[in-house]
Short mmCIF file of C-alpha atoms and ligand atoms in Angstrom, two decimals:
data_model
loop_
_atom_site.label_atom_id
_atom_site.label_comp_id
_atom_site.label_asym_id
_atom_site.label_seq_id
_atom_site.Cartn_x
_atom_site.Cartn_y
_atom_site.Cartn_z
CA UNK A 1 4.60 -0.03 -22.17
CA UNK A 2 5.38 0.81 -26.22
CA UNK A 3 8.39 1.51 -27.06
CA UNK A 4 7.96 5.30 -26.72
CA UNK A 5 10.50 7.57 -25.47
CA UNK A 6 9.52 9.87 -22.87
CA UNK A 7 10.42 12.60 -24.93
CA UNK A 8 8.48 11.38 -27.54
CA UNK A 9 5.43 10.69 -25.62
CA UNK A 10 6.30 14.25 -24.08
CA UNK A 11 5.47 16.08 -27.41
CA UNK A 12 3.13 13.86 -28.69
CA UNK A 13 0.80 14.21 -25.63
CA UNK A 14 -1.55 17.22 -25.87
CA UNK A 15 -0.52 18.81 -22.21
CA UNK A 16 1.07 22.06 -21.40
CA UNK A 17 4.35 21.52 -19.57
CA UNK A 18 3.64 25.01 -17.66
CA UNK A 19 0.44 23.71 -16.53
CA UNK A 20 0.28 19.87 -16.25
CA UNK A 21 -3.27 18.31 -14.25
CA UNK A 22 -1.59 16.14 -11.47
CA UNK A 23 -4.20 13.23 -13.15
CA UNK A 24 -2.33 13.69 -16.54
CA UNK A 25 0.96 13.70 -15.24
CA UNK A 26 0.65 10.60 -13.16
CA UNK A 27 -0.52 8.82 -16.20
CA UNK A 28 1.98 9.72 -18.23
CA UNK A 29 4.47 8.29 -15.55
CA UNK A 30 2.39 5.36 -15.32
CA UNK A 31 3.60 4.38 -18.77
CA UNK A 32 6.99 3.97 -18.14
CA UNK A 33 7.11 1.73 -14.91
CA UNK A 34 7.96 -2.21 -15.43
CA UNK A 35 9.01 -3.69 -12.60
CA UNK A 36 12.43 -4.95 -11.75
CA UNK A 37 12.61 -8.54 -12.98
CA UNK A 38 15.10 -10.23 -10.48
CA UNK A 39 13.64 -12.14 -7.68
CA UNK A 40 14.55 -13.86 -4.69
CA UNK A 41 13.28 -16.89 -2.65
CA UNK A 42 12.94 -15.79 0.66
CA UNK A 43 11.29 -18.11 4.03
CA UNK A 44 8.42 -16.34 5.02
CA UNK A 45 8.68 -13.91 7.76
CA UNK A 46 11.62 -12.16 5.23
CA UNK A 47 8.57 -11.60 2.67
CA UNK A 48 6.93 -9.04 5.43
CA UNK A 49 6.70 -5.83 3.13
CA UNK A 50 7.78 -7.47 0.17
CA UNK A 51 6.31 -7.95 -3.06
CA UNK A 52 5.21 -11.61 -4.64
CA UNK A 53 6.87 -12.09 -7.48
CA UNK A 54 4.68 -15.19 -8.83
CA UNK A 55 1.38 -16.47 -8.25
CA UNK A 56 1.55 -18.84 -4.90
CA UNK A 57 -0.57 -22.09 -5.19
CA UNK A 58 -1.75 -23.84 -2.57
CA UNK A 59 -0.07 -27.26 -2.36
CA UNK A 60 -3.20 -28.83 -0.02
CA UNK A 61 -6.88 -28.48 0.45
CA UNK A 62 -7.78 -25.95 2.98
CA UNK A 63 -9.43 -26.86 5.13
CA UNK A 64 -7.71 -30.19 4.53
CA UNK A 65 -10.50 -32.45 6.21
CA UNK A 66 -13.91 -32.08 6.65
CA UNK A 67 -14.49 -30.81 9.99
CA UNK A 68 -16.85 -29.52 12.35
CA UNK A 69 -17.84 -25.62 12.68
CA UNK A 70 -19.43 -25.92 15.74
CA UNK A 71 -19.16 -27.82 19.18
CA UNK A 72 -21.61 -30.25 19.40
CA UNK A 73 -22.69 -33.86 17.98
CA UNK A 74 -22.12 -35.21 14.52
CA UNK A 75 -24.81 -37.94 12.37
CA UNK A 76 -26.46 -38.90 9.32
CA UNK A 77 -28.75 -35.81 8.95
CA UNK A 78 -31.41 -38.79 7.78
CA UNK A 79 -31.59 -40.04 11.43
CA UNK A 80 -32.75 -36.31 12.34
CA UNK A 81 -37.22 -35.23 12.15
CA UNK A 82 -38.00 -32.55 10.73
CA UNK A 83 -40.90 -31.93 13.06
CA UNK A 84 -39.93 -33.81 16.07
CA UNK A 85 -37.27 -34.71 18.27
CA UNK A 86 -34.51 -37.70 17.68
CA UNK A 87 -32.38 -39.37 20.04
CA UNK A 88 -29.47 -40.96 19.26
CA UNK A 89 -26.62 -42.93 20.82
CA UNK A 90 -23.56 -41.37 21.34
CA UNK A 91 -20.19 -43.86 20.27
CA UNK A 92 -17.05 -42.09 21.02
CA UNK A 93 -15.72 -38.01 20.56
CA UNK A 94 -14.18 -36.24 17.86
CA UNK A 95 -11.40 -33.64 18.83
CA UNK A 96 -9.72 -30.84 17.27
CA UNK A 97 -6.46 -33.01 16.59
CA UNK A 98 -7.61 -36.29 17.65
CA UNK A 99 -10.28 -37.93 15.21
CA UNK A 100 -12.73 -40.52 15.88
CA UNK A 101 -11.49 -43.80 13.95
CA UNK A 102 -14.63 -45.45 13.26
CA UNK A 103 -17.39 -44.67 11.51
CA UNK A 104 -20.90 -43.27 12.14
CA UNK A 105 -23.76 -45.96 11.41
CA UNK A 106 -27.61 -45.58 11.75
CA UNK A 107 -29.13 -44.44 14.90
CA UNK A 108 -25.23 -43.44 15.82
CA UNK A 109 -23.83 -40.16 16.87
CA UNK A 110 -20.15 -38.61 18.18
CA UNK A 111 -19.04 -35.95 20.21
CA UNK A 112 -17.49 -33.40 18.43
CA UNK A 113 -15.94 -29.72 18.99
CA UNK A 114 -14.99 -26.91 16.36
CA UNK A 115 -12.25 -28.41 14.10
CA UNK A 116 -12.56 -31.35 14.79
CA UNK A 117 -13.16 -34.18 11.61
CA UNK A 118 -16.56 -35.21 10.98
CA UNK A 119 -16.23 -39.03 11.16
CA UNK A 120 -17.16 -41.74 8.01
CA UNK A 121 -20.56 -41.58 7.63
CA UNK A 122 -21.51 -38.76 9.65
CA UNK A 123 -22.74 -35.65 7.62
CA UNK A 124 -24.30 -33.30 9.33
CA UNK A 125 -23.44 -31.16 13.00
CA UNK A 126 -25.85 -30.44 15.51
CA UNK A 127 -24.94 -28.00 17.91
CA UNK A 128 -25.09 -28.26 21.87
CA UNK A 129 -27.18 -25.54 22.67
CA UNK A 130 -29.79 -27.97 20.18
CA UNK A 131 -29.24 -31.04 22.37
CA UNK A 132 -29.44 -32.97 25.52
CA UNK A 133 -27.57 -35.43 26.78
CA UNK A 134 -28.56 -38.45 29.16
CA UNK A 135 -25.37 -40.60 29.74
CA UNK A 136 -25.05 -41.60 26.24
CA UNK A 137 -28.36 -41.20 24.85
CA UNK A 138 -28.49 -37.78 22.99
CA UNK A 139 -31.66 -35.55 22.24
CA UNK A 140 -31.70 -33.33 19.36
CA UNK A 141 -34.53 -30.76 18.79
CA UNK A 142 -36.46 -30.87 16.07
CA UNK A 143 -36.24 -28.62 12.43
CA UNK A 144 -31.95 -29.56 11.49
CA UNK A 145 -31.05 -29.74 7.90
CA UNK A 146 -28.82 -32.73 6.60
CA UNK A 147 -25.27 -31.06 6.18
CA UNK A 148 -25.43 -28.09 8.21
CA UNK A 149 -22.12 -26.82 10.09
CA UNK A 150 -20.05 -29.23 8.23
CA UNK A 151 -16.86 -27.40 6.59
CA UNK A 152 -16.03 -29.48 3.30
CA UNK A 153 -12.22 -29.88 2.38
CA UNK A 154 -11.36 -27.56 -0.19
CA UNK A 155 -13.92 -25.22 1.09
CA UNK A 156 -11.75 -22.16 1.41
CA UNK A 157 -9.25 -22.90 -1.30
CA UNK A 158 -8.82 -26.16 -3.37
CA UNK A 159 -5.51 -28.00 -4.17
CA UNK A 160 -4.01 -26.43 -7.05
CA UNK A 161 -5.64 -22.95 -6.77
CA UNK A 162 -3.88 -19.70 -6.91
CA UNK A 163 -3.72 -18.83 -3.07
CA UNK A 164 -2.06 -15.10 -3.61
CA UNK A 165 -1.33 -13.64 -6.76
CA UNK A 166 2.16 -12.43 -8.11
CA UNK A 167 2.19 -8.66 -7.12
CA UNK A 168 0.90 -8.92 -3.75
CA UNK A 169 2.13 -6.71 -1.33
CA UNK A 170 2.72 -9.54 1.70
CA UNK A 171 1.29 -8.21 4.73
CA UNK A 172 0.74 -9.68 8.22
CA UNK A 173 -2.98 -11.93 6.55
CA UNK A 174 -0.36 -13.25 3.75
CA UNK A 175 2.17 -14.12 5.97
CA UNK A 176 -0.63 -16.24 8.00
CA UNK A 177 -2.77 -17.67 4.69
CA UNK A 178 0.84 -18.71 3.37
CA UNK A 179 1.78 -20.65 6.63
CA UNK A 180 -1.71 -22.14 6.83
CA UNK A 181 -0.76 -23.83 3.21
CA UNK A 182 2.65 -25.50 5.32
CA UNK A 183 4.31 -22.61 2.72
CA UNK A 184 7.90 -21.63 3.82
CA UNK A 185 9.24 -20.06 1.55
CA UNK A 186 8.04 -17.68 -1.42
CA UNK A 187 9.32 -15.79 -4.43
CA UNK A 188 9.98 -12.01 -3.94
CA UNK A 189 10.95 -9.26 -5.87
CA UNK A 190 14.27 -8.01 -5.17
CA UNK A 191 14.26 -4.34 -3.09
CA UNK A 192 14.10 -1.37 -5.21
CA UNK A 193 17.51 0.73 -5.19
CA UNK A 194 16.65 4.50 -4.57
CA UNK A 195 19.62 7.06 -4.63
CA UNK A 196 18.61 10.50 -3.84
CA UNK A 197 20.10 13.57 -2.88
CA UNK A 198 19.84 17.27 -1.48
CA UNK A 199 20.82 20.10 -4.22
CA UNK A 200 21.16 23.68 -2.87
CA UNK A 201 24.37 25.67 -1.59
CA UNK A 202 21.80 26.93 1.52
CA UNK A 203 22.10 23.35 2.77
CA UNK A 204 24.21 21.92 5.81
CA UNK A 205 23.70 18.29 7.29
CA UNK A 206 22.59 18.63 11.01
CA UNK A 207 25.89 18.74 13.21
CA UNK A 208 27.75 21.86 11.81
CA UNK A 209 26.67 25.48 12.39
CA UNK A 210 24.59 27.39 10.48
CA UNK A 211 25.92 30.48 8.55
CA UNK A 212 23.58 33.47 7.83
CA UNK A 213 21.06 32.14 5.17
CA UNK A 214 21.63 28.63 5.57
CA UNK A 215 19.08 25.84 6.71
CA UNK A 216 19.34 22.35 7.77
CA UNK A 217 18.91 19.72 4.97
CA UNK A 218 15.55 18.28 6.36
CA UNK A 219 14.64 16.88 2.70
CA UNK A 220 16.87 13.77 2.94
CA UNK A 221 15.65 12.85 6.49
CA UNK A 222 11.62 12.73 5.06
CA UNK A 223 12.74 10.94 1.62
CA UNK A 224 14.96 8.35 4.14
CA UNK A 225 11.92 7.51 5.78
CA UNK A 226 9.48 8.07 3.36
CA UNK A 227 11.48 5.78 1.19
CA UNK A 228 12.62 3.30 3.94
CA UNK A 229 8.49 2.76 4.95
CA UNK A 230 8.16 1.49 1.24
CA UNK A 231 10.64 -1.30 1.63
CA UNK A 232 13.71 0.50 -0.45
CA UNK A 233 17.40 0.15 -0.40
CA UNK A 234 18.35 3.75 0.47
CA UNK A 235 21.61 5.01 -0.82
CA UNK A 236 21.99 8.52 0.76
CA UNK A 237 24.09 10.94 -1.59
CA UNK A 238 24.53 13.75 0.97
CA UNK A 239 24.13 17.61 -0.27
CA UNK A 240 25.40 18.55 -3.75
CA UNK A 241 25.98 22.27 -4.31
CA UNK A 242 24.69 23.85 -7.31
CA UNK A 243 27.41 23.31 -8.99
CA UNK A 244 27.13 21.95 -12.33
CA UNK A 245 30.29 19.96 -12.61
CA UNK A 246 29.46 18.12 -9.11
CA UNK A 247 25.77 17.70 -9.83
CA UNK A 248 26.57 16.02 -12.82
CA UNK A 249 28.67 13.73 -11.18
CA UNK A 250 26.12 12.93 -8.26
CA UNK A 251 23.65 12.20 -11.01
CA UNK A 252 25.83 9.93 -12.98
CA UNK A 253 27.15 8.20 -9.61
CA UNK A 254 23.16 8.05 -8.64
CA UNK A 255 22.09 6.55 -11.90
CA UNK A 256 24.74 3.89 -11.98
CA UNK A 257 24.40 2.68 -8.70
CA UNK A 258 20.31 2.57 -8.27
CA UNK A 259 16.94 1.93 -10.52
CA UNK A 260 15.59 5.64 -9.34
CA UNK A 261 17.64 8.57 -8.68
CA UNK A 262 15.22 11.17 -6.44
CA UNK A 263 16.39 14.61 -5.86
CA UNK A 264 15.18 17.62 -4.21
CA UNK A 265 15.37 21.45 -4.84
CA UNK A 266 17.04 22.63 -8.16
CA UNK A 267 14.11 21.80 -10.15
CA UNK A 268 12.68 25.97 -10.06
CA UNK A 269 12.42 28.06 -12.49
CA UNK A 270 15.97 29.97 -12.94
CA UNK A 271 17.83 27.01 -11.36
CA UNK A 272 16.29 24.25 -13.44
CA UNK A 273 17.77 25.81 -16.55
CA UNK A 274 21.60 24.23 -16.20
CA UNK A 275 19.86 20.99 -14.69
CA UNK A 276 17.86 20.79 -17.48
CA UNK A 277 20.64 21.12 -19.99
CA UNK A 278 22.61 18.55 -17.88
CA UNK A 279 19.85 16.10 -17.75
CA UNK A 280 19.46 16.78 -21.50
CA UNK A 281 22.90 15.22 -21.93
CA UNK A 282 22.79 12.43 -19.59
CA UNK A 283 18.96 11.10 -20.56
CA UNK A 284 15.28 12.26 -21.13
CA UNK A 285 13.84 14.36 -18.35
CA UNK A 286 10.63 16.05 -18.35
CA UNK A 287 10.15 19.40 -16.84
CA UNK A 288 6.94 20.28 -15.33
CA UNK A 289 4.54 22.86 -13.90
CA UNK A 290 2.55 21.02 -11.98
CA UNK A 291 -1.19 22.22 -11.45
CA UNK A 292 -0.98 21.91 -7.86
CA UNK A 293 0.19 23.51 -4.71
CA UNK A 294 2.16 22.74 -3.03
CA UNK A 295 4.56 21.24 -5.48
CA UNK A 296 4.65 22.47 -8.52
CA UNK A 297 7.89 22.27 -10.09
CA UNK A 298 8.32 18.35 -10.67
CA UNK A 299 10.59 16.71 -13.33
CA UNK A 300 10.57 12.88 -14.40
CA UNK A 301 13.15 10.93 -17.02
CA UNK A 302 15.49 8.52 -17.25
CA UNK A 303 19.17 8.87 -16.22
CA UNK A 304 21.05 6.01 -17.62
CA UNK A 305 18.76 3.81 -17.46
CA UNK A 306 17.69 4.93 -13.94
CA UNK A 307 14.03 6.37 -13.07
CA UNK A 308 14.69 10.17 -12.04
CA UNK A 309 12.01 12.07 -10.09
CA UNK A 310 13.28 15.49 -9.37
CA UNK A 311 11.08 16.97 -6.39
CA UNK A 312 10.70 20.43 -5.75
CA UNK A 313 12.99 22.03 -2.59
CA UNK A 314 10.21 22.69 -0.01
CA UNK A 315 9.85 20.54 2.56
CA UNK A 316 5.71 20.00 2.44
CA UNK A 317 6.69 19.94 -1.56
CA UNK A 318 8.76 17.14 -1.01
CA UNK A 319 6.05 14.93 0.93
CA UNK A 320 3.17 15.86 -1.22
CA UNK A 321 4.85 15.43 -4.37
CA UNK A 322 6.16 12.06 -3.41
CA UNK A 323 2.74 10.69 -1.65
CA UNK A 324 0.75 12.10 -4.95
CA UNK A 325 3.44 10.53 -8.13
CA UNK A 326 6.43 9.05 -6.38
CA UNK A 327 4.95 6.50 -4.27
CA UNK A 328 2.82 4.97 -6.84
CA UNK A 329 5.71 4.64 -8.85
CA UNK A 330 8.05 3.11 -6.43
CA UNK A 331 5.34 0.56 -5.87
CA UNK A 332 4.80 -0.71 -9.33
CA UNK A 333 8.52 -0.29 -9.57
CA UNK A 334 8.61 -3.07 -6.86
CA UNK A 335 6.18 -5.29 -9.06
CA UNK A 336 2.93 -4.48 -6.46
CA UNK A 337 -0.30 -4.93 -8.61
CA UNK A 338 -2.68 -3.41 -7.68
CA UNK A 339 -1.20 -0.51 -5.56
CA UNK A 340 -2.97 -0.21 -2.77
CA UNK A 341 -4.22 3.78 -3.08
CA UNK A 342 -4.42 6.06 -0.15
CA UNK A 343 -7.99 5.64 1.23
CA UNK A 344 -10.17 8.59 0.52
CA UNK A 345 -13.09 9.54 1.19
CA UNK A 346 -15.56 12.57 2.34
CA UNK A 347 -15.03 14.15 5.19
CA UNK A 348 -17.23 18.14 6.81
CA UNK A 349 -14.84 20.69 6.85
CA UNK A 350 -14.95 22.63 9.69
CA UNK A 351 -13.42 25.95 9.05
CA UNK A 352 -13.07 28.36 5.87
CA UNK A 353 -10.54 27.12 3.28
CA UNK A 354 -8.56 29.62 0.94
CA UNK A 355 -8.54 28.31 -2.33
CA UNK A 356 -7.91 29.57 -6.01
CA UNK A 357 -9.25 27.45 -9.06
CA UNK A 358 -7.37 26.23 -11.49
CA UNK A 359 -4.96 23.81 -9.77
CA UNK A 360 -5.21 21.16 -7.31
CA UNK A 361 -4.30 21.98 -3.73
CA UNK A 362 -3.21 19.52 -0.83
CA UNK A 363 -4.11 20.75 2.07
CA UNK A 364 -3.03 19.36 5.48
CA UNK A 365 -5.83 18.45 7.95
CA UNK A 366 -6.57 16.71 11.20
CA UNK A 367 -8.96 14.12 10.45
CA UNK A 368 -11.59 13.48 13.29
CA UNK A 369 -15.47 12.03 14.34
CA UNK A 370 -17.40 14.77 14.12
CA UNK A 371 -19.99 15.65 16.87
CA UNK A 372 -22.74 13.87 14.38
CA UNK A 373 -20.26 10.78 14.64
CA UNK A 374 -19.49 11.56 10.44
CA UNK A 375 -15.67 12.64 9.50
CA UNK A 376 -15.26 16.10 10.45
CA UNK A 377 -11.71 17.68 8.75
CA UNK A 378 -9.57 21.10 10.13
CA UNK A 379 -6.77 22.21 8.43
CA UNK A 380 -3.51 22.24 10.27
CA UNK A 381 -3.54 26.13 10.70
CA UNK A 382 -0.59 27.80 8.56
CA UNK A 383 -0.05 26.10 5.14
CA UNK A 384 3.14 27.51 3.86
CA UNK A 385 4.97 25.06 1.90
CA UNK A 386 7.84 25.24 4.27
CA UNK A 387 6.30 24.71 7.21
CA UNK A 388 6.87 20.69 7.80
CA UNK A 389 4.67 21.26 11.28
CA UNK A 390 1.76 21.20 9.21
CA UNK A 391 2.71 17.76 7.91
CA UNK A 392 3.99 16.57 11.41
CA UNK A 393 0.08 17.45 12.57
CA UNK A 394 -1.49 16.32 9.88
CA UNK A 395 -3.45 12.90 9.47
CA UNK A 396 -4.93 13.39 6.21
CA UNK A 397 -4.38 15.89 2.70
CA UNK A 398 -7.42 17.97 1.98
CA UNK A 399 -8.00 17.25 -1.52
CA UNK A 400 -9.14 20.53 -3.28
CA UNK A 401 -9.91 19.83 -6.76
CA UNK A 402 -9.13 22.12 -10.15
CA UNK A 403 -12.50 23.87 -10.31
CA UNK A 404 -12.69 23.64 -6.45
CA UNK A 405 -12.16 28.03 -4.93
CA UNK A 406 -12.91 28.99 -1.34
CA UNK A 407 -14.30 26.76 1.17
CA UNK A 408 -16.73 27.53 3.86
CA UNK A 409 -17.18 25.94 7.05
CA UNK A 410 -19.61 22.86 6.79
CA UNK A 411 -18.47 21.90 3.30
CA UNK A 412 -17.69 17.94 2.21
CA UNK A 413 -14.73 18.11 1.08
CA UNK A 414 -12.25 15.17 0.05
CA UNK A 415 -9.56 13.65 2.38
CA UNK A 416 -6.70 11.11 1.51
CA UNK A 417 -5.99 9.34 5.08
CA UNK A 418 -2.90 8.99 5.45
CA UNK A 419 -2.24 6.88 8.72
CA UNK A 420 -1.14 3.69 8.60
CA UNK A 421 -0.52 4.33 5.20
CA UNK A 422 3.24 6.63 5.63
P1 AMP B 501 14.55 25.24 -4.63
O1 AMP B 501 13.49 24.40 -5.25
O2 AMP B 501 15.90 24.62 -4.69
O3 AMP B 501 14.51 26.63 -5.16
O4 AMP B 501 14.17 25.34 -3.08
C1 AMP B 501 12.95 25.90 -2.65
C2 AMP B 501 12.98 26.17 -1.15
O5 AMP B 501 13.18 24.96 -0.45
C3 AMP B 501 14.12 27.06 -0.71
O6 AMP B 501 13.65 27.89 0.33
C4 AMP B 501 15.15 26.09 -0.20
O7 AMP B 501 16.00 26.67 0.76
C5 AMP B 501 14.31 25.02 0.42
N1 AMP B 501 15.01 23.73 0.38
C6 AMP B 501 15.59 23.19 -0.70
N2 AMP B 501 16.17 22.02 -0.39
C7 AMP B 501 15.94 21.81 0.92
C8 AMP B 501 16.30 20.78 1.84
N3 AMP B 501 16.97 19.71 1.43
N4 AMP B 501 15.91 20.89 3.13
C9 AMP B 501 15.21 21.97 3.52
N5 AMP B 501 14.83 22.97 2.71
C10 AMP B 501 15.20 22.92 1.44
MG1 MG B 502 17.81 25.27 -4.56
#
């Protein structure tokens, strides 16, 4: 990253704040993301979820001995025909785990199963289903090349090779690859500390009663888990009222105890005004239109030093917004390179899609096989930005592009999958 301030960067970039492409404003957050720098050595089974923080070389061969890939009989592949049969005599067995000592001479061949080491001298495996056996006197068919299901050492990964790269997201392969190498213990980034809070005098935490106009603060229960699924430290702030005196304490608290800050609601048009004055003070925020719906109030900065995203106060604003910028960011926050993106890909719509061009929409569909056994995509039914059902249902966003209007039935249309992936 230059040395660019964001509000530099803000003015020097040609966008319109009132109308900012999601592309161009995940770009432009792009640029300010290094990762945290501290690290810490963790045995293996701790570095589930976590993030490598340097490159992990393999301290052996792997596989570490030439061995067999198949059960059958190892020889010199010069004692074998080409165009007839060859019959050798069998000296002893080779075992996954228990060698044969000796070695293979002339006119000589071994036992051997899958894994086990192909003997001195031997270098070449036929397989059973290729041979028959009298007592020890062994009949191999004709046509076997010299060398064939032999696995060298080194094969897979040589001695001194780079095994997983710094910025791998360990998952349950790496955990596997990592003990294969006799590797207990790697090099981690340290977990990401996210503060967020609700804003919004509306709000009550779940436990008290509701008063006329007043909702349940369901915001901070999606970021918890939305957050917590990444790997994060969480550091719930509660509710802060719009107050301007105790949001500016929440934020300074936030920013001081965390690398991001993520808030929700207060981020409008009307109520963004004394945020943004307040955020002027205490570091560079962004304030944005996005192009998109839902979500399109979405501010970015730097609090003291902390990352700020400021989500809008919708519920399905909150989730889309944070799947579409926040996520990304988290992860490169946590050192992952590359971020692994949602998968996408085409998918039939099956019903009519209302859709006005000139920003990109989100939709939330039910991702199925189709009858033609292609991906076959329904929305949810009702897409209001406050209705979280349509995210509880949902297994996929419908990706409507910019220039993208109305949809009718039998259209491709893109999906982001999300299971497995939230
Ligand atoms: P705002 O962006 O603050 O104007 O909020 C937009 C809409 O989202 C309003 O209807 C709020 O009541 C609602 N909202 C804001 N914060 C939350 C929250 N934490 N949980 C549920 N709904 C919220
Ligand atoms: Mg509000």
């Amino acid at each position: 990253m230059n040395a660019q301030s964001i509000a530099q960067a803000s003015c020097a970039d040609d966008y319109d704040p009132n109308s900012m492409p999601v592309d161009k404003a995940r770009a432009f957050i792009h640029r300010f993301l290094e990762p945290v720098s501290a690290t810490v050595r963790v045995p293996i089974r701790d570095a589930l979820g976590r993030v490598l923080a340097g490159d992990v070389v393999s301290p052996v061969d792997v596989p570490s001995h030439r061995n067999s890939a198949m059960d059958g009989w190892a020889m010199r592949g010069a004692d074998l025909k080409p165009d007839a049969e060859a019959t050798l005599e069998e000296i002893g067995s080779s075992f996954a785990g228990r060698p044969f000592g000796g070695s293979v001479g002339p006119g000589q061949c071994v036992r051997i199963m899958t894994g086990g080491v192909v003997p001195e001298g031997a270098d070449t495996v036929v397989m059973q289903e290729r041979a028959r056996a009298e007592g020890k006197r062994v009949t191999f068919a004709a046509g076997q090349k010299t060398g064939q299901n032999v696995r060298q050492a080194g094969e897979d990964l040589k001695h001194g090779a780079v095994a997983l790269a710094k910025g791998r997201i360990v998952r349950p392969a790496e955990l596997g690859l990592l003990a294969s190498l006799g590797v207990g213990e790697v090099s981690v980034y340290r977990p990401l500390r996210v503060a967020f809070f609700s804003t919004g005098d509306e709000l009550k935490s779940i436990g008290s009663t509701l008063g006329e106009g007043e909702i349940y603060d369901s915001n901070r229960y999606t970021i918890h888990g939305m957050l917590t699924r990444l790997g994060c430290e969480v550091l719930d702030m509660g509710v802060v009222r719009d107050d301007p005196a105790l949001l500016e304490k929440a934020f300074r608290d936030a920013s001081l105890a965390a690398d991001v800050v993520i808030t929700s609601g207060g981020v409008s048009v009307g109520e963004a005004d004394f945020v943004k004055d307040l955020l002027g003070r205490l570091g560079e925020v962004v304030f944005w239109k996005i192009a998109m719906k839902p979500g399109r109030p979405l501010a970015y900065g730097r609090i003291q030093g902390a990352h700020f995203f400021g989500l809008p106060g919708n519920p399905v604003s909150v989730m889309v917004t944070f799947y579409q910028f926040v996520r990304e960011a988290l992860l490169r926050l946590m050192g992952a390179d590359p971020v692994p993106p949602f998968p996408s890909f085409p998918a039939m719509c099956t019903a009519k899609l209302r859709k006005a061009p000139g920003r990109t929409e989100f939709q939330r569909g039910i991702l199925a096989r189709g009858a033609d056994g292609g991906w076959a995509v329904a929305p949810t039914g009702d897409q209001g930005s406050g209705i979280l059902k349509s995210m509880s249902e949902a297994n996929c966003f419908i990706v409507l592009g910019e220039s993208v209007g109305n949809v009718e039935p039998g259209t491709v249309v893109e999906v982001q999958f999300l299971e497995g992936m939230v």
